[in-house]
mmCIF file of C-alpha atoms in Angstrom:
data_model
loop_
_atom_site.group_PDB
_atom_site.id
_atom_site.type_symbol
_atom_site.label_atom_id
_atom_site.label_comp_id
_atom_site.label_asym_id
_atom_site.label_seq_id
_atom_site.Cartn_x
_atom_site.Cartn_y
_atom_site.Cartn_z
ATOM 1 C CA MET A 919 40.186 -95.281 -44.809
ATOM 2 C CA ALA A 920 36.772 -94.369 -46.201
ATOM 3 C CA MET A 921 35.907 -92.101 -43.269
ATOM 4 C CA CYS A 922 39.239 -90.282 -43.464
ATOM 5 C CA SER A 923 38.644 -89.702 -47.173
ATOM 6 C CA LEU A 924 35.110 -88.426 -46.484
ATOM 7 C CA PHE A 925 36.604 -85.962 -44.031
ATOM 8 C CA GLN A 926 39.148 -84.901 -46.663
ATOM 9 C CA ALA A 927 36.420 -84.370 -49.290
ATOM 10 C CA ASN A 928 34.301 -82.269 -46.942
ATOM 11 C CA LEU A 929 37.345 -80.175 -46.024
ATOM 12 C CA LEU A 930 37.761 -79.391 -49.714
ATOM 13 C CA LEU A 931 34.173 -78.131 -49.722
ATOM 14 C CA THR A 932 34.616 -75.912 -46.667
ATOM 15 C CA TYR A 933 33.587 -72.362 -47.519
ATOM 16 C CA ASN A 934 34.324 -69.328 -45.348
ATOM 17 C CA GLY A 935 31.926 -66.995 -47.147
ATOM 18 C CA GLN A 936 34.659 -64.900 -48.768
ATOM 19 C CA GLU A 937 37.058 -66.923 -50.911
ATOM 20 C CA THR A 938 36.321 -67.306 -54.608
ATOM 21 C CA SER A 939 39.585 -68.426 -56.218
ATOM 22 C CA GLY A 940 40.280 -72.130 -56.559
ATOM 23 C CA LEU A 941 36.760 -73.210 -55.590
ATOM 24 C CA GLU A 942 36.063 -74.996 -58.875
ATOM 25 C CA ASP A 943 39.296 -77.002 -58.715
ATOM 26 C CA ARG A 944 38.613 -77.978 -55.116
ATOM 27 C CA ARG A 945 35.104 -79.114 -55.968
ATOM 28 C CA LYS A 946 36.428 -81.279 -58.798
ATOM 29 C CA GLN A 947 39.010 -82.747 -56.428
ATOM 30 C CA ALA A 948 36.227 -83.458 -53.940
ATOM 31 C CA ILE A 949 34.309 -85.411 -56.604
ATOM 32 C CA ASP A 950 37.367 -87.618 -57.172
ATOM 33 C CA VAL A 951 37.687 -88.260 -53.439
ATOM 34 C CA PHE A 952 33.970 -89.047 -53.027
ATOM 35 C CA LEU A 953 34.139 -91.562 -55.889
ATOM 36 C CA LYS A 954 37.160 -93.233 -54.288
ATOM 37 C CA VAL A 955 35.277 -93.396 -50.982
ATOM 38 C CA SER A 956 32.280 -95.008 -52.638
ATOM 39 C CA GLY A 957 34.597 -97.551 -54.276
ATOM 40 C CA VAL A 958 36.120 -98.553 -50.938
ATOM 41 C CA LEU A 959 32.674 -98.875 -49.357
ATOM 42 C CA GLU A 960 31.334 -100.874 -52.304
ATOM 43 C CA CYS A 961 34.270 -103.263 -51.931
ATOM 44 C CA ALA A 962 33.466 -103.662 -48.228
ATOM 45 C CA VAL A 963 29.777 -104.346 -48.889
ATOM 46 C CA LYS A 964 30.247 -106.719 -51.824
ATOM 47 C CA ASN A 965 33.572 -108.427 -51.142
ATOM 48 C CA ILE A 966 34.348 -108.283 -47.423
ATOM 49 C CA LEU A 967 31.125 -108.566 -45.427
ATOM 50 C CA PRO A 968 29.834 -111.575 -47.445
ATOM 51 C CA ARG A 969 32.979 -113.529 -46.498
ATOM 52 C CA LEU A 970 32.338 -113.147 -42.785
ATOM 53 C CA SER A 971 30.610 -115.922 -40.902
ATOM 54 C CA LYS A 972 27.141 -115.367 -39.518
ATOM 55 C CA GLU A 973 28.637 -115.090 -36.046
ATOM 56 C CA GLY A 974 31.272 -112.643 -37.251
ATOM 57 C CA ARG A 975 28.669 -110.422 -38.911
ATOM 58 C CA SER A 976 26.613 -110.363 -35.722
ATOM 59 C CA LYS A 977 29.576 -108.936 -33.808
ATOM 60 C CA ILE A 978 30.098 -106.007 -36.184
ATOM 61 C CA PRO A 979 29.488 -102.617 -34.485
ATOM 62 C CA ALA A 980 26.256 -100.860 -35.449
ATOM 63 C CA ASP A 981 28.073 -98.129 -37.379
ATOM 64 C CA LEU A 982 29.823 -100.749 -39.550
ATOM 65 C CA LYS A 983 26.723 -102.719 -40.498
ATOM 66 C CA GLU A 984 26.070 -103.299 -44.183
ATOM 67 C CA GLY A 985 23.192 -100.796 -44.246
ATOM 68 C CA VAL A 986 25.329 -98.022 -42.775
ATOM 69 C CA LEU A 987 28.200 -98.688 -45.184
ATOM 70 C CA HIS A 988 25.809 -98.720 -48.140
ATOM 71 C CA ALA A 989 24.219 -95.484 -46.898
ATOM 72 C CA LEU A 990 27.668 -93.862 -46.790
ATOM 73 C CA LEU A 991 28.339 -95.201 -50.292
ATOM 74 C CA MET A 992 25.156 -93.584 -51.657
ATOM 75 C CA GLN A 993 25.846 -90.421 -49.650
ATOM 76 C CA SER A 994 29.258 -90.137 -51.325
ATOM 77 C CA LEU A 995 27.700 -90.530 -54.762
ATOM 78 C CA GLY A 996 24.978 -88.038 -53.831
ATOM 79 C CA GLN A 997 27.493 -85.420 -52.741
ATOM 80 C CA SER A 998 29.425 -85.972 -55.981
ATOM 81 C CA VAL A 999 26.274 -85.343 -58.029
ATOM 82 C CA GLU A 1000 25.506 -82.305 -55.854
ATOM 83 C CA ILE A 1001 28.863 -80.798 -56.828
ATOM 84 C CA GLN A 1002 28.227 -81.599 -60.493
ATOM 85 C CA LEU A 1003 24.895 -79.788 -60.265
ATOM 86 C CA GLY A 1004 26.589 -76.731 -58.764
ATOM 87 C CA LEU A 1005 29.110 -76.663 -61.613
ATOM 88 C CA ALA A 1006 26.286 -77.042 -64.159
ATOM 89 C CA ILE A 1007 24.379 -74.125 -62.627
ATOM 90 C CA GLU A 1008 27.453 -71.937 -63.053
ATOM 91 C CA ASN A 1009 27.936 -73.098 -66.658
ATOM 92 C CA VAL A 1010 25.899 -70.951 -69.049
ATOM 93 C CA LYS A 1011 26.031 -73.759 -71.635
ATOM 94 C CA ALA A 1012 24.377 -76.327 -69.344
ATOM 95 C CA THR A 1013 20.757 -76.919 -70.336
ATOM 96 C CA LEU A 1014 17.737 -77.192 -68.047
ATOM 97 C CA ALA A 1015 17.490 -80.855 -68.990
ATOM 98 C CA VAL A 1016 21.033 -81.493 -67.731
ATOM 99 C CA LYS A 1017 20.379 -79.655 -64.460
ATOM 100 C CA ARG A 1018 17.108 -81.523 -63.896
ATOM 101 C CA ARG A 1019 18.746 -84.866 -64.550
ATOM 102 C CA LEU A 1020 21.554 -84.168 -62.075
ATOM 103 C CA ALA A 1021 19.086 -83.006 -59.425
ATOM 104 C CA CYS A 1022 16.956 -86.137 -59.929
ATOM 105 C CA GLU A 1023 20.049 -88.343 -59.667
ATOM 106 C CA GLN A 1024 20.923 -86.562 -56.424
ATOM 107 C CA VAL A 1025 17.449 -87.340 -55.064
ATOM 108 C CA LYS A 1026 17.869 -91.005 -55.978
ATOM 109 C CA CYS A 1027 21.192 -91.244 -54.106
ATOM 110 C CA PHE A 1028 20.034 -89.585 -50.884
ATOM 111 C CA LEU A 1029 16.664 -91.364 -50.948
ATOM 112 C CA GLU A 1030 18.456 -94.700 -51.007
ATOM 113 C CA ALA A 1031 20.833 -93.612 -48.235
ATOM 114 C CA PHE A 1032 17.866 -92.426 -46.145
ATOM 115 C CA GLY A 1033 16.131 -95.770 -46.604
ATOM 116 C CA ASP A 1034 19.258 -97.654 -45.473
ATOM 117 C CA ILE A 1035 19.657 -95.648 -42.268
ATOM 118 C CA GLN A 1036 15.956 -95.608 -41.440
ATOM 119 C CA ALA A 1037 15.633 -99.383 -41.968
ATOM 120 C CA LEU A 1038 18.492 -100.054 -39.554
ATOM 121 C CA GLY A 1039 17.129 -97.751 -36.889
ATOM 122 C CA VAL A 1040 20.681 -96.814 -35.896
ATOM 123 C CA GLY A 1041 20.486 -95.123 -32.506
ATOM 124 C CA GLY A 1042 22.900 -93.094 -30.441
ATOM 125 C CA ILE A 1043 24.030 -89.538 -30.985
ATOM 126 C CA TRP A 1044 25.935 -90.322 -34.186
ATOM 127 C CA GLY A 1045 23.097 -92.353 -35.669
ATOM 128 C CA GLU A 1046 20.622 -89.523 -35.064
ATOM 129 C CA LYS A 1047 23.065 -86.946 -36.422
ATOM 130 C CA HIS A 1048 23.708 -89.002 -39.553
ATOM 131 C CA LEU A 1049 19.989 -89.460 -40.219
ATOM 132 C CA LEU A 1050 19.450 -85.702 -39.856
ATOM 133 C CA PHE A 1051 22.258 -85.013 -42.319
ATOM 134 C CA ILE A 1052 20.814 -87.393 -44.917
ATOM 135 C CA SER A 1053 17.316 -85.943 -44.385
ATOM 136 C CA TRP A 1054 18.686 -82.434 -44.867
ATOM 137 C CA LYS A 1055 20.548 -83.307 -48.077
ATOM 138 C CA LEU A 1056 17.516 -85.206 -49.395
ATOM 139 C CA ALA A 1057 15.292 -82.162 -48.868
ATOM 140 C CA GLU A 1058 17.839 -79.967 -50.679
ATOM 141 C CA ALA A 1059 17.986 -82.427 -53.561
ATOM 142 C CA LYS A 1060 14.190 -82.553 -53.864
ATOM 143 C CA ALA A 1061 14.003 -78.746 -53.835
ATOM 144 C CA ALA A 1062 16.455 -78.625 -56.754
ATOM 145 C CA ALA A 1063 14.782 -81.459 -58.676
ATOM 146 C CA PHE A 1064 11.249 -80.048 -58.435
ATOM 147 C CA TYR A 1065 12.532 -76.566 -59.270
ATOM 148 C CA PHE A 1066 14.223 -77.587 -62.507
ATOM 149 C CA HIS A 1067 11.357 -79.961 -63.300
ATOM 150 C CA GLY A 1068 8.958 -77.042 -62.891
ATOM 151 C CA LEU A 1069 10.994 -74.885 -65.261
ATOM 152 C CA MET A 1070 10.981 -77.705 -67.818
ATOM 153 C CA LEU A 1071 7.207 -78.076 -67.507
ATOM 154 C CA ALA A 1072 6.748 -74.333 -68.003
ATOM 155 C CA GLU A 1073 8.371 -74.647 -71.422
ATOM 156 C CA GLY A 1074 5.744 -77.157 -72.530
ATOM 157 C CA THR A 1075 2.941 -76.386 -74.951
ATOM 158 C CA GLU A 1076 0.267 -78.475 -73.232
ATOM 159 C CA GLU A 1077 -2.883 -76.732 -72.038
ATOM 160 C CA ASP A 1078 -2.043 -77.263 -68.362
ATOM 161 C CA ALA A 1079 1.720 -76.571 -68.701
ATOM 162 C CA HIS A 1080 1.771 -73.480 -66.478
ATOM 163 C CA GLY A 1081 -0.454 -75.088 -63.850
ATOM 164 C CA ASN A 1082 1.824 -78.137 -63.633
ATOM 165 C CA ALA A 1083 4.864 -75.890 -63.446
ATOM 166 C CA ILE A 1084 3.413 -73.876 -60.553
ATOM 167 C CA VAL A 1085 2.579 -77.004 -58.544
ATOM 168 C CA SER A 1086 6.121 -78.299 -59.084
ATOM 169 C CA LEU A 1087 7.642 -74.955 -58.040
ATOM 170 C CA GLU A 1088 5.418 -74.838 -54.952
ATOM 171 C CA THR A 1089 6.670 -78.310 -54.058
ATOM 172 C CA ALA A 1090 10.250 -77.132 -54.555
ATOM 173 C CA ASN A 1091 9.592 -74.162 -52.271
ATOM 174 C CA GLY A 1092 8.193 -76.491 -49.614
ATOM 175 C CA TYR A 1093 11.299 -78.681 -49.717
ATOM 176 C CA LEU A 1094 13.503 -75.585 -49.651
ATOM 177 C CA LYS A 1095 11.900 -74.486 -46.369
ATOM 178 C CA GLU A 1096 12.140 -78.041 -45.026
ATOM 179 C CA SER A 1097 15.861 -78.180 -45.873
ATOM 180 C CA GLN A 1098 16.451 -74.878 -44.069
ATOM 181 C CA ASN A 1099 14.723 -76.192 -40.938
ATOM 182 C CA LEU A 1100 16.669 -79.459 -41.100
ATOM 183 C CA SER A 1101 19.943 -77.560 -41.490
ATOM 184 C CA VAL A 1102 19.256 -75.668 -38.265
ATOM 185 C CA LYS A 1103 18.192 -78.858 -36.492
ATOM 186 C CA PHE A 1104 21.296 -80.705 -37.708
ATOM 187 C CA SER A 1105 23.717 -78.054 -36.460
ATOM 188 C CA SER A 1106 21.956 -77.685 -33.095
ATOM 189 C CA THR A 1107 21.711 -81.434 -32.408
ATOM 190 C CA PHE A 1108 24.455 -82.812 -30.166
ATOM 191 C CA PRO A 1109 27.300 -82.980 -30.961
ATOM 192 C CA ARG A 1110 26.654 -79.409 -32.069
ATOM 193 C CA THR A 1111 28.288 -78.192 -35.261
ATOM 194 C CA ARG A 1112 28.747 -74.791 -36.855
ATOM 195 C CA PRO A 1113 25.753 -73.770 -39.028
ATOM 196 C CA ALA A 1114 26.521 -74.348 -42.704
ATOM 197 C CA PRO A 1115 26.816 -71.141 -44.771
ATOM 198 C CA VAL A 1116 24.371 -70.854 -47.651
ATOM 199 C CA TRP A 1117 26.471 -70.816 -50.816
ATOM 200 C CA GLY A 1118 26.756 -72.423 -54.224
ATOM 201 C CA THR A 1119 23.726 -74.417 -55.332
ATOM 202 C CA MET A 1120 21.604 -73.631 -52.283
ATOM 203 C CA LYS A 1121 22.313 -69.901 -52.459
ATOM 204 C CA TYR A 1122 21.141 -69.983 -56.061
ATOM 205 C CA LEU A 1123 18.008 -72.007 -55.227
ATOM 206 C CA THR A 1124 17.185 -69.890 -52.167
ATOM 207 C CA GLU A 1125 17.031 -66.850 -54.425
ATOM 208 C CA LYS A 1126 15.524 -68.387 -57.550
ATOM 209 C CA ILE A 1127 12.776 -70.702 -56.260
ATOM 210 C CA PRO A 1128 10.633 -68.024 -54.511
ATOM 211 C CA TRP A 1129 11.193 -65.554 -57.361
ATOM 212 C CA ASP A 1130 10.239 -67.959 -60.145
ATOM 213 C CA LEU A 1131 7.259 -69.269 -58.168
ATOM 214 C CA THR A 1132 5.906 -65.734 -57.702
ATOM 215 C CA ASN A 1133 6.553 -64.885 -61.343
ATOM 216 C CA LYS A 1134 4.840 -68.021 -62.682
ATOM 217 C CA LYS A 1135 1.808 -67.433 -60.449
ATOM 218 C CA ARG A 1136 1.526 -63.873 -61.745
ATOM 219 C CA MET A 1137 1.666 -65.123 -65.331
ATOM 220 C CA TYR A 1138 -0.932 -67.795 -64.570
ATOM 221 C CA ARG A 1139 -3.396 -65.283 -63.115
ATOM 222 C CA SER A 1140 -2.939 -62.837 -65.979
ATOM 223 C CA SER A 1141 -3.237 -65.450 -68.743
ATOM 224 C CA LYS A 1142 -6.313 -65.058 -70.902
ATOM 225 C CA HIS A 1143 -6.911 -68.778 -71.380
ATOM 226 C CA LYS A 1144 -8.266 -70.998 -68.630
ATOM 227 C CA GLU A 1145 -5.927 -73.765 -67.589
ATOM 228 C CA LYS A 1146 -6.974 -76.763 -65.576
ATOM 229 C CA PHE A 1147 -4.975 -76.612 -62.368
ATOM 230 C CA PRO A 1148 -3.556 -80.077 -61.507
ATOM 231 C CA GLY A 1149 -4.691 -81.699 -58.298
ATOM 232 C CA GLN A 1150 -1.374 -83.357 -57.460
ATOM 233 C CA VAL A 1151 2.328 -83.020 -58.095
ATOM 234 C CA ALA A 1152 3.727 -84.785 -61.141
ATOM 235 C CA GLN A 1153 6.347 -87.433 -60.377
ATOM 236 C CA LEU A 1154 9.975 -86.663 -61.038
ATOM 237 C CA PRO A 1155 11.604 -88.414 -63.994
ATOM 238 C CA ASP A 1156 13.613 -91.521 -63.132
ATOM 239 C CA PHE A 1157 17.183 -91.391 -64.410
ATOM 240 C CA ALA A 1158 19.923 -93.984 -64.074
ATOM 241 C CA LEU A 1159 22.948 -92.776 -62.127
ATOM 242 C CA SER A 1160 25.683 -91.469 -64.409
ATOM 243 C CA LEU A 1161 28.366 -91.620 -61.695
ATOM 244 C CA HIS A 1162 29.664 -94.917 -60.346
ATOM 245 C CA PRO A 1163 32.075 -95.843 -57.549
ATOM 246 C CA GLU A 1164 35.720 -95.962 -58.512
ATOM 247 C CA GLU A 1165 36.808 -99.593 -58.512
ATOM 248 C CA PHE A 1166 38.787 -100.549 -55.437
ATOM 249 C CA LYS A 1167 40.581 -103.843 -54.960
ATOM 250 C CA LEU A 1168 42.049 -105.088 -51.746
ATOM 251 C CA PRO A 1169 45.837 -105.396 -51.944
ATOM 252 C CA GLY A 1170 47.028 -108.977 -52.159
ATOM 253 C CA ILE A 1171 48.899 -110.592 -49.283
ATOM 254 C CA LEU A 1172 52.618 -110.662 -49.985
ATOM 255 C CA SER A 1173 54.363 -113.976 -49.677
ATOM 256 C CA LYS A 1174 57.635 -114.254 -47.741
ATOM 257 C CA SER A 1175 59.577 -114.390 -51.015
ATOM 258 C CA ASP A 1176 57.950 -111.092 -52.157
ATOM 259 C CA ALA A 1177 58.445 -109.291 -48.870
#
């Protein structure tokens, strides 16, 4: 049920590079589906697997282990936040703070999913493909988070504000390049899939990150005051997730009198 719904959500996000009408509605529908998926998976992790005997749990296929199900749960939440971020970018009223928060929440989701898959060491062609997908989405999320974090830092009045902003934007640019490499690797890894078109959030970031990085460096060099350039990247803010799985309850077993 969860996997069929994931497929449905990703179909809603399919983009052919030309269509523009109805995209916003489809993205909102996809969020609803992703939240339902995460609810089903949360129910499986919290209410079904714990009821199985130790022997029963040991016989579960690798792709249905608790870690894999939890990774899919966090992946669903992460993709929901990713869509929210895309809608915020298109909304002129959305503030930098809102965009940064969403991007940081996206990082948190995919980082947790990555940890689940990596800890399990799920092998096989599907395990490798899934790990590549999570790695790719994590790199995209980090590129967005460090980009918006850098823009927020640039608005600061501290003496080293521009220096901190540049380091953050350079980090974002590094993750952007990493995500592009992982996208190619994901599509070329067996079973091969069609390369994903660059659109929405990533099209925006692909254009904006290099431009803003170059612009901020130019401003830094031309500034009259001497700023102390930071030696390391500032940590991203830690935000609690604003999205939660939609509650899912297993249907009760009908008695003969109810049937």
